[in-house]
N, CA, C and O of each residue as an XYZ file, in Angstrom:
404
protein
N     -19.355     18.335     10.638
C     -18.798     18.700      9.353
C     -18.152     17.473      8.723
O     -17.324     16.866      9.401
N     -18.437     17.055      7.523
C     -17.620     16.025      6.689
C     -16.196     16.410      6.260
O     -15.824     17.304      5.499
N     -15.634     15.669      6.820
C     -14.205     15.535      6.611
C     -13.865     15.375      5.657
O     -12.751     15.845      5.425
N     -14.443     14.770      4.725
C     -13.956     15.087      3.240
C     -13.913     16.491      2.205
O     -13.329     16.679      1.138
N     -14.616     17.184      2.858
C     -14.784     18.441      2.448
C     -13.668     19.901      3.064
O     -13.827     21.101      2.839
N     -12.645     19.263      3.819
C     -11.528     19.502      4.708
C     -10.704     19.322      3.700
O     -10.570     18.206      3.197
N      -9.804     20.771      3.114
C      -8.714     20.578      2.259
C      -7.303     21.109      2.607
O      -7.161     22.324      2.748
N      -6.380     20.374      2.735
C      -5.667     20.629      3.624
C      -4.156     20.779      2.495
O      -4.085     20.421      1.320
N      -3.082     21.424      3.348
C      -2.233     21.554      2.073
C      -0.522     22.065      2.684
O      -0.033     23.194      2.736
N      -0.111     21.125      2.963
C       1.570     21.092      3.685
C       2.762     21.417      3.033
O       3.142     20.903      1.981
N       3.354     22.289      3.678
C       4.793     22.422      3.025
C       5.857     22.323      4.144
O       5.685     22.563      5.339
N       7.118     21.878      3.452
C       7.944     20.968      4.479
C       9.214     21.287      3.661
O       9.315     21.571      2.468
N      10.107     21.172      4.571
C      11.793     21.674      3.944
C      12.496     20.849      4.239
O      12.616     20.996      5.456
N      13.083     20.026      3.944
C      14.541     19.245      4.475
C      15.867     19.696      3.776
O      15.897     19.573      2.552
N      16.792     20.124      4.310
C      18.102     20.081      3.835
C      17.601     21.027      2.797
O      16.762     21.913      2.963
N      18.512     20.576      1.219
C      18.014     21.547     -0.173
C      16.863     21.053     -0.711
O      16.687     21.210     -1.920
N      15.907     20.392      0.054
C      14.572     20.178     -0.421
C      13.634     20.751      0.188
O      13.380     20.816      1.391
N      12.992     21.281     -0.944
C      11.334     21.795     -0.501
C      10.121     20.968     -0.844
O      10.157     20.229     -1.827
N       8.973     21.061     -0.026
C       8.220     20.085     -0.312
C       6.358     20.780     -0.217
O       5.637     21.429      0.541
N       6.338     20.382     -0.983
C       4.482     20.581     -1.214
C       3.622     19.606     -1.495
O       3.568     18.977     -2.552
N       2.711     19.430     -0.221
C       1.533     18.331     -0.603
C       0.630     19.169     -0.778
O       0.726     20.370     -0.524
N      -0.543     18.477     -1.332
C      -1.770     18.911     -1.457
C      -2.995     17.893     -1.927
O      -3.439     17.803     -3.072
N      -3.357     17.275     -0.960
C      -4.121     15.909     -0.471
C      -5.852     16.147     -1.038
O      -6.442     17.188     -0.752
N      -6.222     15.533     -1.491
C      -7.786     15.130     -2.032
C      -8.472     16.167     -0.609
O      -8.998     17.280     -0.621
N      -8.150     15.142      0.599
C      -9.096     15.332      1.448
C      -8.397     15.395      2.844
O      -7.287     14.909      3.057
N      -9.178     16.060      3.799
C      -8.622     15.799      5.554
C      -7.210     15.796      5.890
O      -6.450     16.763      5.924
N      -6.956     14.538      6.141
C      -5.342     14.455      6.616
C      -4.599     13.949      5.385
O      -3.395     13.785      5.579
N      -4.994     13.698      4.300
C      -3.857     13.387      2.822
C      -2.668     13.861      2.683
O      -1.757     13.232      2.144
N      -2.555     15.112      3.195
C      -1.200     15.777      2.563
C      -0.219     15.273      3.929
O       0.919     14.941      3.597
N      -0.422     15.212      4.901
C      -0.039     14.221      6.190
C       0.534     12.831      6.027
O       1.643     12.480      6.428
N      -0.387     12.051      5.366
C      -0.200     10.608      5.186
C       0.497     10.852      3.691
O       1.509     10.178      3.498
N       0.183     11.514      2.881
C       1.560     11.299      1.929
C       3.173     11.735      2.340
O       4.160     11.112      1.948
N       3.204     12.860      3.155
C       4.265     12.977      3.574
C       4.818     11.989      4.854
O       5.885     12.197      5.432
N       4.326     11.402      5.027
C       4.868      9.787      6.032
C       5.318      9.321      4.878
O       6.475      9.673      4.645
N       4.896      8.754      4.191
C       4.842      7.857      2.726
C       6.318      7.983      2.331
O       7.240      7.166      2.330
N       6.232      9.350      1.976
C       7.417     10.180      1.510
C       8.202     10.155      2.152
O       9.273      9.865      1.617
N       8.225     10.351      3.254
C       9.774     10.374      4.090
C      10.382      9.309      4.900
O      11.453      9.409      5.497
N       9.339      7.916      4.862
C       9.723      6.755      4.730
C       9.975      5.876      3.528
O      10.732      4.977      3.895
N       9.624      5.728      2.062
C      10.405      5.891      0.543
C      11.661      6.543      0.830
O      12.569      5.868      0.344
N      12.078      7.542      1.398
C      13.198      8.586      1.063
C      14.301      7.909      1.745
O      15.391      7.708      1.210
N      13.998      7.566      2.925
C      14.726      6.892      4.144
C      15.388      5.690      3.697
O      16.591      5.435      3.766
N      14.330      4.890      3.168
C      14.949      3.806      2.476
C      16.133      3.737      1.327
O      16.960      2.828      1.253
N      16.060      4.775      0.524
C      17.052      4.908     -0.439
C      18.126      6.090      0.171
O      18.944      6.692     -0.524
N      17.953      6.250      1.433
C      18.969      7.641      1.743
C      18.780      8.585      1.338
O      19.752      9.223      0.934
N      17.487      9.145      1.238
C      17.309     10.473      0.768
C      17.969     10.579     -0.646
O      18.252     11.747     -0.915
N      18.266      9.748     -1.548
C      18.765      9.551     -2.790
C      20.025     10.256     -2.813
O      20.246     11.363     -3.303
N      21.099      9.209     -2.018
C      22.378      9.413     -1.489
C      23.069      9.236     -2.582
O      24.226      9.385     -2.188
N      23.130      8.899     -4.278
C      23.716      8.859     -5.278
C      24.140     10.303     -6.174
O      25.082     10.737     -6.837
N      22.916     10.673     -5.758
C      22.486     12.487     -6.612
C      22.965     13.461     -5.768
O      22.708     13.612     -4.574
N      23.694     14.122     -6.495
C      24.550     15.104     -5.685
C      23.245     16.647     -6.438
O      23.007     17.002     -7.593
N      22.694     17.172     -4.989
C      21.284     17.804     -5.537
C      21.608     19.127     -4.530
O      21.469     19.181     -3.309
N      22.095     20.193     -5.476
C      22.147     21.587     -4.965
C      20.820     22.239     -4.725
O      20.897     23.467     -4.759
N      19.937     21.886     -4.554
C      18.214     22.129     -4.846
C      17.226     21.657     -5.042
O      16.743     21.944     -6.137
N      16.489     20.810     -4.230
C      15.434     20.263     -5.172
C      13.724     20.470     -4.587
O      13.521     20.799     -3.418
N      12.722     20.260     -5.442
C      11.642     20.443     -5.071
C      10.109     19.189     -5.308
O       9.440     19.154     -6.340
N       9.937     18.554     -4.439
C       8.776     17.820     -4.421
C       7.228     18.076     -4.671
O       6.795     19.036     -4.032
N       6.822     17.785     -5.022
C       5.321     18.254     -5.427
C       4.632     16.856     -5.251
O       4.890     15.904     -5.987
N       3.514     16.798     -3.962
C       2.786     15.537     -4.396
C       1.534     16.165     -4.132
O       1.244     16.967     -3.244
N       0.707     15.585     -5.213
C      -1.151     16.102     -5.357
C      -1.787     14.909     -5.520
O      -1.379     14.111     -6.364
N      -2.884     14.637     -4.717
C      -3.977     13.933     -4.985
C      -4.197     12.649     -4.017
O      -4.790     13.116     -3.045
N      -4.037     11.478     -3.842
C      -3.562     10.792     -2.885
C      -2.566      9.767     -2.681
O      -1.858      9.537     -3.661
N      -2.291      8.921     -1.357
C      -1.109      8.293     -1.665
C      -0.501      7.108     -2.844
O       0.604      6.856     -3.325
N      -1.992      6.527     -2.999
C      -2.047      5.079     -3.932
C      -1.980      5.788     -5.570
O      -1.262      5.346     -6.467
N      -2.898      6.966     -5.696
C      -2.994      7.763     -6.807
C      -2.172      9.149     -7.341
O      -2.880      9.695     -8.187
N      -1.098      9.783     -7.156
C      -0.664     10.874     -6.620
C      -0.125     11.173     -8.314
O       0.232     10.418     -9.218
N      -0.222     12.124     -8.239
C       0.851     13.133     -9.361
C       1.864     13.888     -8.950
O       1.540     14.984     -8.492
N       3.200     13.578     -8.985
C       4.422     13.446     -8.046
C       5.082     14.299     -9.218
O       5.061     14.043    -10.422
N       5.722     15.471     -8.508
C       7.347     16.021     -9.618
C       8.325     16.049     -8.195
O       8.152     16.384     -7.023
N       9.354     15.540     -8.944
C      10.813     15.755     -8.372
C      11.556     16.633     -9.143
O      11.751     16.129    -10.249
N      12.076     17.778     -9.029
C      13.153     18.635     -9.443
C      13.883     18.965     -8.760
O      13.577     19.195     -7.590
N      15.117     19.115     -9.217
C      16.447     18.757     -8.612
C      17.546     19.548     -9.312
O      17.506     19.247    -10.505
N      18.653     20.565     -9.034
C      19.904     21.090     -9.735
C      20.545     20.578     -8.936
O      20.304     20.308     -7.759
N      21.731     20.360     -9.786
C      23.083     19.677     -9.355
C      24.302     21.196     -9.192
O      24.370     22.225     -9.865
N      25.048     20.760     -8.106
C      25.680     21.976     -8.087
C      26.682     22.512     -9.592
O      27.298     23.561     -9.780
N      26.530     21.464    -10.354
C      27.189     21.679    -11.530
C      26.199     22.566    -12.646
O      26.677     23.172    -13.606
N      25.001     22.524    -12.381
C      24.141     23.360    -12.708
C      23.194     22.600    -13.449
O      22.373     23.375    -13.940
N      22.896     21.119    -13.812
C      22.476     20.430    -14.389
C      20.589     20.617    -13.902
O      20.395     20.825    -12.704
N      19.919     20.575    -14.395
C      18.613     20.355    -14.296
C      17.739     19.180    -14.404
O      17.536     18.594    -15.467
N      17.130     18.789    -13.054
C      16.409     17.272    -13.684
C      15.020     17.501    -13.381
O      14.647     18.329    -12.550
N      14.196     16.707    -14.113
C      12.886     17.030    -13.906
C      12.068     15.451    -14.210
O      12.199     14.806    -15.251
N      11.245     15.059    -13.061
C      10.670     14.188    -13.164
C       8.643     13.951    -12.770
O       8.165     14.420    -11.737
N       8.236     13.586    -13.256
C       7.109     13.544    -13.317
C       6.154     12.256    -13.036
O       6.761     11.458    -13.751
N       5.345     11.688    -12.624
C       4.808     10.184    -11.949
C       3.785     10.700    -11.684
O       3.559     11.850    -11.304
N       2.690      9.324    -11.999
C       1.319      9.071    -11.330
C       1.385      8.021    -11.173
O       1.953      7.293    -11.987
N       0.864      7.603    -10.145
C       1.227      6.763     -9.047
C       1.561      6.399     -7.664
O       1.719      7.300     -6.839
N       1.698      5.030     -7.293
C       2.423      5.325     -5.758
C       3.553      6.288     -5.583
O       4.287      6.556     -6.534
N       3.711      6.793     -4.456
C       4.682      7.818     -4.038
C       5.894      7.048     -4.219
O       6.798      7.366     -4.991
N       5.870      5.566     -3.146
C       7.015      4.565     -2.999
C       7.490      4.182     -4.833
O       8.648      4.241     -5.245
N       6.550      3.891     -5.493
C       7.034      3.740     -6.873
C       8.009      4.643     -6.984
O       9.142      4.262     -6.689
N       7.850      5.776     -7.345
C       8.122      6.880     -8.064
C       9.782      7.408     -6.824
O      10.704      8.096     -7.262
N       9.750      6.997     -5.711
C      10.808      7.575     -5.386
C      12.114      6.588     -5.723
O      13.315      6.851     -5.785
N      11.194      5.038     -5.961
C      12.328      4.170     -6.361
C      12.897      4.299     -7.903
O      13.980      3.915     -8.345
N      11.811      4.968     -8.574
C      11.944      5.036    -10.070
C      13.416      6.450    -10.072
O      14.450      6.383    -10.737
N      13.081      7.384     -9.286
C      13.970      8.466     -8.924
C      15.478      8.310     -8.814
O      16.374      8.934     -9.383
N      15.532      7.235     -7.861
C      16.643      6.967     -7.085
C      17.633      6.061     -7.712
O      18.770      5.835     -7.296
N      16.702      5.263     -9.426
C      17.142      5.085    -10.289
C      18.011      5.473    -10.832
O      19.123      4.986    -11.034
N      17.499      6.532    -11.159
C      17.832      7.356    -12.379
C      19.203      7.624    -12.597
O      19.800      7.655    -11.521
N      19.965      7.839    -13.616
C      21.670      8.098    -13.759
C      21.728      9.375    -13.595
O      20.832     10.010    -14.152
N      22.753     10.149    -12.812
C      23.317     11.721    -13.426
C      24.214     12.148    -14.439
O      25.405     11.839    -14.408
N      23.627     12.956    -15.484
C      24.304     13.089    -16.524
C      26.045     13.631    -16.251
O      26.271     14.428    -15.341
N      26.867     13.249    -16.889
C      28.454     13.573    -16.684
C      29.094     14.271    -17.261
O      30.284     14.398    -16.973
């Protein structure tokens, strides 16, 4: 059987995060979530953002991906982010970002 024709599709929880891959092919949703939780590691799980909730979405593959980050703040604030691109981009672009005051 061709392995590319193998669609595979992970969900994963950390802390107040939920997480959903859903990979082109075979093991994708696997190797993006390495990706992902070594990006995350590096910035501390985005130790700046105080995040009562948040939810990951990565589709397609690691170099190419269509990435949302959503996130409530226990103050009730709503963030919503969107990327195509590397995963590592997009979590540094994240970890950026200011919280509104």
């Amino acid at each position: 059987m061709d392995s590319t024709l193998i669609k595979s599709i992970v969900y994963a929880k950390r802390g107040s995060w939920s997480m959903y891959f859903d990979g082109d092919h075979g093991d994708e949703p696997y190797q993006q979530a390495d990706e992902l939780f070594i990006a995350l590691k590096k910035v501390n799980w985005l130790k700046d953002k105080i995040i009562h909730v948040g939810h990951i979405t990565i589709t397609g593959t690691r170099r190419v991906a269509y990435i949302t980050f959503s996130w409530e703040t226990d103050d009730g604030f709503v963030y919503d982010f969107y990327y195509k691109g590397p995963i590592k981009e997009a979590v540094k672009i994240v970890d950026s970002l200011k919280n509104v005051e």
